[in-house]
Coordinates of N, CA, C and O in Angstrom, one line a residue:
X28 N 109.5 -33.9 147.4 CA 110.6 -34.0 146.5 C 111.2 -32.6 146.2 O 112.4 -32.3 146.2
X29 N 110.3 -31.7 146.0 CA 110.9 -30.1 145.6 C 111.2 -29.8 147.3 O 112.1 -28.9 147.3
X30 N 110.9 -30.0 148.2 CA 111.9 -30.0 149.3 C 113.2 -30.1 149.6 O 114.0 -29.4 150.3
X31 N 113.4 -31.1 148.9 CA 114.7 -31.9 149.2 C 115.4 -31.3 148.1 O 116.5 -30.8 148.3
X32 N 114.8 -31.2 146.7 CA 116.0 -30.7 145.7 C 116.3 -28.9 146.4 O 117.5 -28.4 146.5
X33 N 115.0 -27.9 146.7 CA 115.6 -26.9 147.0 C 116.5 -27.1 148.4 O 117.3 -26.2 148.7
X34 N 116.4 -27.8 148.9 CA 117.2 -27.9 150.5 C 119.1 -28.1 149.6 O 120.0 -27.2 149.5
X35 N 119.0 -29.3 149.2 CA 120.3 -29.5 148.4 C 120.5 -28.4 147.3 O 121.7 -28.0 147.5
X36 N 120.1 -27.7 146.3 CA 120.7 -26.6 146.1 C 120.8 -25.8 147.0 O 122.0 -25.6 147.0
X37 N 120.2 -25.0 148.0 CA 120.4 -24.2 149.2 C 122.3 -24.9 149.6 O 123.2 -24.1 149.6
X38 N 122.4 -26.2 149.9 CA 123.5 -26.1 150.2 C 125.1 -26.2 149.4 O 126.3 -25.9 149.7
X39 N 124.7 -26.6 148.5 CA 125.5 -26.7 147.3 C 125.7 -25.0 146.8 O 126.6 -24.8 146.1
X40 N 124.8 -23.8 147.3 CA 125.0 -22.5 146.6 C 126.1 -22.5 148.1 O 127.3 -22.0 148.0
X41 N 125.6 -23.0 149.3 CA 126.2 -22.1 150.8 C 127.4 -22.8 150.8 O 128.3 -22.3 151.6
X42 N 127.7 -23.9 150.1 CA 129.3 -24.0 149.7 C 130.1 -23.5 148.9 O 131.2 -23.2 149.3
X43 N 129.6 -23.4 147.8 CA 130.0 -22.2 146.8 C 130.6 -20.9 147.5 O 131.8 -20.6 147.6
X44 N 129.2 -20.3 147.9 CA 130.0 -19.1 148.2 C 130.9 -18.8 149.5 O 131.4 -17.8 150.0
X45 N 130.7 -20.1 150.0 CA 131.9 -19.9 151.3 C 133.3 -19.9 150.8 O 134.2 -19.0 151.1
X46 N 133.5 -21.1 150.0 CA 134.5 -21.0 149.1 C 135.2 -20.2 148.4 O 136.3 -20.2 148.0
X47 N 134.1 -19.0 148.0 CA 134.4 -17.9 147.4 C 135.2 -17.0 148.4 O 136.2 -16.3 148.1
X48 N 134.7 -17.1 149.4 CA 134.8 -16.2 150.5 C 136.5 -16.4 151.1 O 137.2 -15.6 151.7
X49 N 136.8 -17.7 150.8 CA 138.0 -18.2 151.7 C 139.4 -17.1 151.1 O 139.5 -16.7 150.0
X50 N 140.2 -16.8 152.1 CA 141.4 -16.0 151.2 C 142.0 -16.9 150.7 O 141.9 -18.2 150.8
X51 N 143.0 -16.1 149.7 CA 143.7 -16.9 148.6 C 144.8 -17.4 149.7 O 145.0 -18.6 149.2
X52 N 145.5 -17.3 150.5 CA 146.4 -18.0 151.3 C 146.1 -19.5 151.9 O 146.8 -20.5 151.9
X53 N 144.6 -19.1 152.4 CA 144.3 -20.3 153.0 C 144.3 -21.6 151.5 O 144.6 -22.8 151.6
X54 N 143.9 -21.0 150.5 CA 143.2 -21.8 149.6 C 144.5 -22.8 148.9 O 144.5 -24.0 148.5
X55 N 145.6 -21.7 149.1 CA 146.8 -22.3 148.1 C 147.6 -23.3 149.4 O 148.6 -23.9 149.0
X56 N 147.3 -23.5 150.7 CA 148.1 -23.6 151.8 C 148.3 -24.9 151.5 O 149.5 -25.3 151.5
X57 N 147.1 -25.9 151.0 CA 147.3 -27.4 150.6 C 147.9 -27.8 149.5 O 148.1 -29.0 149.3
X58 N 148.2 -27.0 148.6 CA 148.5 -26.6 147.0 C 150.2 -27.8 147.7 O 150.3 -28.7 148.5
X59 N 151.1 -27.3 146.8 CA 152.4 -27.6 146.3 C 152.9 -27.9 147.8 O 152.6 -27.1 148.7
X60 N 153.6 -28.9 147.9 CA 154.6 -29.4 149.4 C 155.6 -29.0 148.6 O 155.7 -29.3 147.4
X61 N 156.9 -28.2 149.5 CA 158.4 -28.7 149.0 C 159.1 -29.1 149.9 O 159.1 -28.6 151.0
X62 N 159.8 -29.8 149.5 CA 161.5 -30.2 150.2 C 162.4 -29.5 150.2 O 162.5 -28.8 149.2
X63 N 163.0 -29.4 151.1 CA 164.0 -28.6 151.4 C 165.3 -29.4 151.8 O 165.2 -30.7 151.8
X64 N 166.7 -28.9 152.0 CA 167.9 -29.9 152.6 C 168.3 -28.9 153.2 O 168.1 -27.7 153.0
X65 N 169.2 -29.7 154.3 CA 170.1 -28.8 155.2 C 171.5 -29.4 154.9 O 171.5 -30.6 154.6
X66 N 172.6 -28.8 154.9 CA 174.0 -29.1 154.9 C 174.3 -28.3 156.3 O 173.8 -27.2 156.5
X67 N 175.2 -29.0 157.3 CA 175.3 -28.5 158.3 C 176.7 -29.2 159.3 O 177.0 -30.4 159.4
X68 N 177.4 -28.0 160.0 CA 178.3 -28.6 160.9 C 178.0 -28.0 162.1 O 177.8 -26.8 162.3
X69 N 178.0 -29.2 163.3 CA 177.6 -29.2 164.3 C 178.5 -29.5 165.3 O 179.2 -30.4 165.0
X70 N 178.8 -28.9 166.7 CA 179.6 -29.2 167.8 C 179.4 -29.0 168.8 O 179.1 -27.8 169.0
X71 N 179.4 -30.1 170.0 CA 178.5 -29.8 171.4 C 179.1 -30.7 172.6 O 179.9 -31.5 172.3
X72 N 178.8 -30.7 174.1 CA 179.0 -31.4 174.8 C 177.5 -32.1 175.6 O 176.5 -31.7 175.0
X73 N 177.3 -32.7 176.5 CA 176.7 -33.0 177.2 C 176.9 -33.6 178.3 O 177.2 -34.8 178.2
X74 N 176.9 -33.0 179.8 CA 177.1 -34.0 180.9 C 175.7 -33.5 182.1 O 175.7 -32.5 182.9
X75 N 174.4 -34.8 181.9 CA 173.3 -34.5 182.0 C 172.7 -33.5 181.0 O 171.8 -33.8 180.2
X76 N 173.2 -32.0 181.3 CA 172.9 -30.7 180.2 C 173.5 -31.0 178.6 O 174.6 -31.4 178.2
X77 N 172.5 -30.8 177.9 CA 172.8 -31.1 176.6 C 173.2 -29.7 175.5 O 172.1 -29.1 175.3
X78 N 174.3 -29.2 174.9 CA 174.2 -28.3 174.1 C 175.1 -28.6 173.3 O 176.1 -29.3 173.5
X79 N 174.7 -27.8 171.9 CA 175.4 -27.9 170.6 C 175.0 -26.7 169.9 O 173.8 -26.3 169.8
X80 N 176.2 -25.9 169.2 CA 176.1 -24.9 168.1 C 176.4 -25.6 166.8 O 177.0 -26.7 166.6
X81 N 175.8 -24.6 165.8 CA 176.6 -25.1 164.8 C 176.0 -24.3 163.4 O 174.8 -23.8 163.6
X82 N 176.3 -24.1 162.2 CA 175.4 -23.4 161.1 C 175.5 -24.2 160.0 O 176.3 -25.1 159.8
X83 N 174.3 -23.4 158.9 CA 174.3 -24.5 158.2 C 173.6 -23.8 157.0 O 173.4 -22.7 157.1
X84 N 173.2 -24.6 155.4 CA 172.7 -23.9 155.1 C 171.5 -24.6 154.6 O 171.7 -25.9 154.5
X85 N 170.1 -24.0 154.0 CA 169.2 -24.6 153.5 C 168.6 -24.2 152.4 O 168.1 -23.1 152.3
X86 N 168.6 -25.2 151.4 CA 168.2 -24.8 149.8 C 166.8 -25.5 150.0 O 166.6 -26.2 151.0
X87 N 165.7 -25.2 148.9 CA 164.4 -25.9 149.3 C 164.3 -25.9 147.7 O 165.1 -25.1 147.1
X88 N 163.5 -26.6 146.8 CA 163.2 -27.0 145.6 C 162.8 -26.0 144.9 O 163.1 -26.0 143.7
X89 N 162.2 -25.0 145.4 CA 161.7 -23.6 144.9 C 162.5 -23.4 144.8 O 162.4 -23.6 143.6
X90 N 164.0 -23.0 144.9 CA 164.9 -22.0 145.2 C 165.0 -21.0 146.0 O 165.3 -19.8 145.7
X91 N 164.8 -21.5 147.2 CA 164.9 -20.6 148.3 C 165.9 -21.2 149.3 O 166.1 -22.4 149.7
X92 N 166.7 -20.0 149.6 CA 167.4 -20.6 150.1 C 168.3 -19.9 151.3 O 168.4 -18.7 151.3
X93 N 168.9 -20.5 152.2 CA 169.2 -19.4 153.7 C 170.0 -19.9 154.3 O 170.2 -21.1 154.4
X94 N 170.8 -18.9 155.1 CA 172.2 -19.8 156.1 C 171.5 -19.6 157.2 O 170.6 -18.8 157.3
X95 N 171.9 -20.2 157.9 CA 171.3 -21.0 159.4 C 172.1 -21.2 160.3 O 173.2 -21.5 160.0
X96 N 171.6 -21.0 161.6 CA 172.3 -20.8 163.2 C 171.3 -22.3 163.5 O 170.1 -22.6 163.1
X97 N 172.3 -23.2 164.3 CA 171.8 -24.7 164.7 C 171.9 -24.4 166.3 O 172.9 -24.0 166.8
X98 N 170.9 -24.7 166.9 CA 170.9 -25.0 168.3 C 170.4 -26.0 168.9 O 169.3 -26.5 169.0
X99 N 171.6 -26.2 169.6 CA 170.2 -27.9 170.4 C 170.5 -27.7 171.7 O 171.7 -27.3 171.9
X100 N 169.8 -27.9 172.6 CA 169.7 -27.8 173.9 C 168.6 -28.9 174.6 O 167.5 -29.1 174.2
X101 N 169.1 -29.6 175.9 CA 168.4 -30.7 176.1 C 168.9 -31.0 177.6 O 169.7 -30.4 178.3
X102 N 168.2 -32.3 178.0 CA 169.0 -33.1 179.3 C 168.4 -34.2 179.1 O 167.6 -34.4 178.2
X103 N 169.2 -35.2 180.5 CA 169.0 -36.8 180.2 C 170.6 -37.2 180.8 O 171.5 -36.6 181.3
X104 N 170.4 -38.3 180.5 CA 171.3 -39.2 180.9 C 172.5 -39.1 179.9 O 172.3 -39.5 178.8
X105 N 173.3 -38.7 180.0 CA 174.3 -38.1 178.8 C 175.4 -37.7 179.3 O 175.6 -37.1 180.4
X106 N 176.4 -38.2 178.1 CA 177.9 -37.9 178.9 C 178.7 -37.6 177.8 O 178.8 -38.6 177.2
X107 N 179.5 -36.3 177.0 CA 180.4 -36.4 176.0 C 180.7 -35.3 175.4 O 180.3 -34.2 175.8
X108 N 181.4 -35.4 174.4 CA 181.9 -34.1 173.2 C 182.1 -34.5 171.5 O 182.9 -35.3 171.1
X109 N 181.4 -34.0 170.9 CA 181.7 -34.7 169.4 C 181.4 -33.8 168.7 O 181.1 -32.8 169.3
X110 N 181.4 -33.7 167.6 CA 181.6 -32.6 166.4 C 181.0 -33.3 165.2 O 181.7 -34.3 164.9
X111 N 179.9 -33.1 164.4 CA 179.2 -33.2 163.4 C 179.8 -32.7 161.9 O 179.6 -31.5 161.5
X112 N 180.2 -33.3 161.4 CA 180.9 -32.3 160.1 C 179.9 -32.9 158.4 O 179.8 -34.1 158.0
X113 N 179.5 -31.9 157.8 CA 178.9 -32.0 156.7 C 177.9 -32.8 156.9 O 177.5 -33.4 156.0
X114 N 177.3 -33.0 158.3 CA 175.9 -33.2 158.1 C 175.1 -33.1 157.3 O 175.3 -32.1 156.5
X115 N 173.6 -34.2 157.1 CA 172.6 -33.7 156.0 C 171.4 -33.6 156.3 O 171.1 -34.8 156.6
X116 N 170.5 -33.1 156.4 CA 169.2 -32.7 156.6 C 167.8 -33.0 155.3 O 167.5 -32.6 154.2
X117 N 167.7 -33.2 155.7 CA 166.0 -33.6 154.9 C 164.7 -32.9 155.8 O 164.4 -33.4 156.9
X118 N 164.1 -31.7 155.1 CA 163.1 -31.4 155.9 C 161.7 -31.6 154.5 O 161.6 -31.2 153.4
X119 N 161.1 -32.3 155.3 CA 159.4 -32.6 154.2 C 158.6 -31.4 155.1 O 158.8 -30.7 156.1
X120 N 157.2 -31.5 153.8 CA 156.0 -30.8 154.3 C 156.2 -29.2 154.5 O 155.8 -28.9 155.7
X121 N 156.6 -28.4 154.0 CA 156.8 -27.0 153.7 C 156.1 -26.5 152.8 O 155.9 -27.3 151.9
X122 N 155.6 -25.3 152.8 CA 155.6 -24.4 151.7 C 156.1 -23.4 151.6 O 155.7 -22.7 150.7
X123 N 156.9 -23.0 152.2 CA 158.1 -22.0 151.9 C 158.9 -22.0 152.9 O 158.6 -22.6 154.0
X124 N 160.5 -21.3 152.8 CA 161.7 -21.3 153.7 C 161.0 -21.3 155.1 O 161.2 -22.0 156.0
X125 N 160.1 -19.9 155.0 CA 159.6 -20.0 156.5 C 159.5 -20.6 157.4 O 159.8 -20.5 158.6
X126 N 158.6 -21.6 156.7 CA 158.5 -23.0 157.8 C 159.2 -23.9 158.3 O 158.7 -24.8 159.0
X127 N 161.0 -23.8 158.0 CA 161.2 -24.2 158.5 C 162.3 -24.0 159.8 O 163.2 -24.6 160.3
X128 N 161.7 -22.7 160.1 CA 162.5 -21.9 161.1 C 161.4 -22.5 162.3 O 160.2 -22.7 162.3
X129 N 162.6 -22.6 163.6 CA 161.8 -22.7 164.8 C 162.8 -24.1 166.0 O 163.9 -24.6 166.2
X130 N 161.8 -24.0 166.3 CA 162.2 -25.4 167.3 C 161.4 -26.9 167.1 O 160.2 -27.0 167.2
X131 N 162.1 -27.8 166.8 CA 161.9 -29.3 166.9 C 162.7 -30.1 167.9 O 163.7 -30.0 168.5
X132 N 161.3 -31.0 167.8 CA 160.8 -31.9 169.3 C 162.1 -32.4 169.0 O 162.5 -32.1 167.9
X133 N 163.0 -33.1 169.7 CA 164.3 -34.2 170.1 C 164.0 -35.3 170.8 O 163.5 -35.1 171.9
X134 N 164.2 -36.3 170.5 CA 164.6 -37.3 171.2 C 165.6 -38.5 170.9 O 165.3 -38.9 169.7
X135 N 166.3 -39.0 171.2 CA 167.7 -40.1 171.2 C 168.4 -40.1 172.2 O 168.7 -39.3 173.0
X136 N 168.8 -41.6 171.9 CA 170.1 -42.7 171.9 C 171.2 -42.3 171.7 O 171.5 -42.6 170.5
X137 N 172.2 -41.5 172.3 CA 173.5 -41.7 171.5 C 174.6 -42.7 172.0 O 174.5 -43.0 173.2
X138 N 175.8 -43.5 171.2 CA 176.7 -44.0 171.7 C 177.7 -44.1 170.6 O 177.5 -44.8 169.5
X139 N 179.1 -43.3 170.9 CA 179.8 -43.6 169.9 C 181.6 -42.8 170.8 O 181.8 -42.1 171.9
X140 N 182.6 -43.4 169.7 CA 183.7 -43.6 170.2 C 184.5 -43.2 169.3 O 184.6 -44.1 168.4
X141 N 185.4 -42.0 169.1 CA 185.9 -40.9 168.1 C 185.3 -41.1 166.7 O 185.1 -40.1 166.1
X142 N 185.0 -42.4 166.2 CA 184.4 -41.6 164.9 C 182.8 -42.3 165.2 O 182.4 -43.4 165.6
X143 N 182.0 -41.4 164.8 CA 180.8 -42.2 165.2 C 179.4 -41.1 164.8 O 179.4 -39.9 165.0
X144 N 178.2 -41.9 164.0 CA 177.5 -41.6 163.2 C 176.4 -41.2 164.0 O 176.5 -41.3 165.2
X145 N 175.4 -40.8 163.6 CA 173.8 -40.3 164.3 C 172.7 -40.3 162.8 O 173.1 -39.9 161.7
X146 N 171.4 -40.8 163.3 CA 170.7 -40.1 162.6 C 169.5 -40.4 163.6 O 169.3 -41.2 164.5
X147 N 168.3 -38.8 162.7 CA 167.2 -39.1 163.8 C 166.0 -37.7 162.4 O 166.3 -37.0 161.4
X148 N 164.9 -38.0 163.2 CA 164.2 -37.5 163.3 C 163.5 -36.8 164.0 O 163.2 -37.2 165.1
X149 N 163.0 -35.6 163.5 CA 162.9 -34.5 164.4 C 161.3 -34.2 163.7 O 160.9 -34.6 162.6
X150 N 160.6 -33.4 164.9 CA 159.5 -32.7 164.2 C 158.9 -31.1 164.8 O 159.0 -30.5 165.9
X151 N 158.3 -30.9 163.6 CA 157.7 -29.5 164.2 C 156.4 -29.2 163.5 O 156.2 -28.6 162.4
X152 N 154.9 -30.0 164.8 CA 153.9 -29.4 163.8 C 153.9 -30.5 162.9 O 154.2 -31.7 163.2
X153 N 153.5 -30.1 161.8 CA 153.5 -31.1 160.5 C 154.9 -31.4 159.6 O 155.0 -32.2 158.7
X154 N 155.8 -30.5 160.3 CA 157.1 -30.6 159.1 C 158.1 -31.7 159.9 O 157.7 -32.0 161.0
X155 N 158.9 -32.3 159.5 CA 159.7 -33.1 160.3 C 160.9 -32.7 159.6 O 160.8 -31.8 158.8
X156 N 162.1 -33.3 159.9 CA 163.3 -32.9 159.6 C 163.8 -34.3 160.1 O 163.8 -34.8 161.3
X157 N 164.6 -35.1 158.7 CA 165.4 -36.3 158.9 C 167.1 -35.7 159.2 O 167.8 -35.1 158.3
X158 N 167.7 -35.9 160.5 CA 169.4 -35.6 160.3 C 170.1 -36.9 160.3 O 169.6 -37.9 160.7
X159 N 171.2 -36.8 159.9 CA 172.1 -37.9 159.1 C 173.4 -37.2 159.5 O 173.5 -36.0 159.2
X160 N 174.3 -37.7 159.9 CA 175.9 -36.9 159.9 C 176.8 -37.9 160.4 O 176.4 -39.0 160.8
X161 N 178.0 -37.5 160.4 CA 179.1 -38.6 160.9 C 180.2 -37.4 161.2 O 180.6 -36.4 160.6
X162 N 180.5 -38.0 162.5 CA 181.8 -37.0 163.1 C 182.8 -37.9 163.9 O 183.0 -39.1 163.7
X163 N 183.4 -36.9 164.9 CA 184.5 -37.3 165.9 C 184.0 -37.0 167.6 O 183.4 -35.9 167.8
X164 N 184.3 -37.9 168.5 CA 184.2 -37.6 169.2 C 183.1 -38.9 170.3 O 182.3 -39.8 169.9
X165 N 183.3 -38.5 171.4 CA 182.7 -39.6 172.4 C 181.1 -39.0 173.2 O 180.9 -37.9 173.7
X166 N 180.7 -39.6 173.0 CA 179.3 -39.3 173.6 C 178.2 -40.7 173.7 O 177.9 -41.6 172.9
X167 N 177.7 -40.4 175.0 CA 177.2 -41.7 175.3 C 175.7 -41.2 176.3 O 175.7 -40.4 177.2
X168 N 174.6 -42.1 175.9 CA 173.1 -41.2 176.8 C 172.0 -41.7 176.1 O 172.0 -42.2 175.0
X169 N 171.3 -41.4 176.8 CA 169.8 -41.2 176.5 C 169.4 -39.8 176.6 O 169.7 -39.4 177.7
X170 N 168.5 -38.5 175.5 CA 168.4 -37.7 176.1 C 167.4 -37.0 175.1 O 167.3 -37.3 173.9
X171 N 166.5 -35.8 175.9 CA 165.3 -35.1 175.0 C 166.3 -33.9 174.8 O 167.4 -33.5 175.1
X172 N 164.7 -33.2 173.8 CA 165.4 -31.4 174.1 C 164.8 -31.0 172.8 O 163.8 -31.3 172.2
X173 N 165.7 -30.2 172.3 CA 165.0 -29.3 170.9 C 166.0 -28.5 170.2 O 167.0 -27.8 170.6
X174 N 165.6 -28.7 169.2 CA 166.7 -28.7 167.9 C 166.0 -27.5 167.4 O 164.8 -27.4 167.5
X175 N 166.9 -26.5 166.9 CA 166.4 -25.1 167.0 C 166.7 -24.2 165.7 O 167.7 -23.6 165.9
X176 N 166.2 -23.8 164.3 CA 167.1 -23.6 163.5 C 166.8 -22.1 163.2 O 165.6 -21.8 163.1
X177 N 167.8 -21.1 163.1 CA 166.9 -19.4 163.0 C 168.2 -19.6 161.8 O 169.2 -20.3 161.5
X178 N 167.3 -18.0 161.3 CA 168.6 -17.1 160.4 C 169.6 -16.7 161.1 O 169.5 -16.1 162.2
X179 N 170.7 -17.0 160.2 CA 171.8 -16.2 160.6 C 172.3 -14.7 159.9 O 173.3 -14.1 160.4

């Protein structure tokens, strides 16, 4: 019996002070998620090659907040030209602006005929990013690639 209780204190201290030991970054990393949004206009073609520019901006709940350069680049079965106007963005799973700079995974369906809508889901890692927009323009495909967002 006095085995077992010093064995279990023995580990109950070597948790303790591991925990002690952890830095304060790692410790707060699980702490607070925020949301973030993108407002964004976007314009691109694709025939096979997939590309689109466009900027945008993103506020996150904290109050952080940054203008943005949009890149998407891709291939696939794809044919067209359309233009994205006041796009909206939803990015979950953040803890600060930082994270949501980079490149996200792509993949979609498109089909539409001068006016015509999209939405999808994007991810990077643990963050994802919902887009939502309605524009002008013809584009029709199946196709991957990666949705790309830096400072401007």
């Amino acid at each position: 019996m006095i085995k077992r209780t010093f064995g279990l204190a023995a580990l109950v201290l070597a948790c303790a002070g591991a925990a002690t030991m952890m830095p304060a970054g790692q410790a707060r990393a699980t702490d607070a998620k925020v949301d973030c949004h993108l407002v964004y206009n976007l314009s691109g073609w694709s025939l096979i090659y997939k590309h689109a520019e466009g900027t945008g901006t993103i506020t996150c709940e904290n109050g952080q907040k940054a203008n943005v350069k949009i890149e998407v680049v891709g291939g696939g079965l794809t044919a067209g030209k359309y233009r994205i106007n006041n796009g909206k963005g939803e990015i979950s799973d953040v803890h600060d602006i930082s994270d949501v700079f980079g490149d996200y995974a792509q993949a979609g369906a498109e089909a539409g005929v001068v006016k015509s809508s999209s939405a999808q889901v994007l991810t990077k890692g643990t963050t994802s990013l919902a887009l939502a927009g309605t524009g002008e323009g013809v584009n029709l495909g199946v196709s991957v690639g990666k949705f790309t967002i830096t400072r401007r």
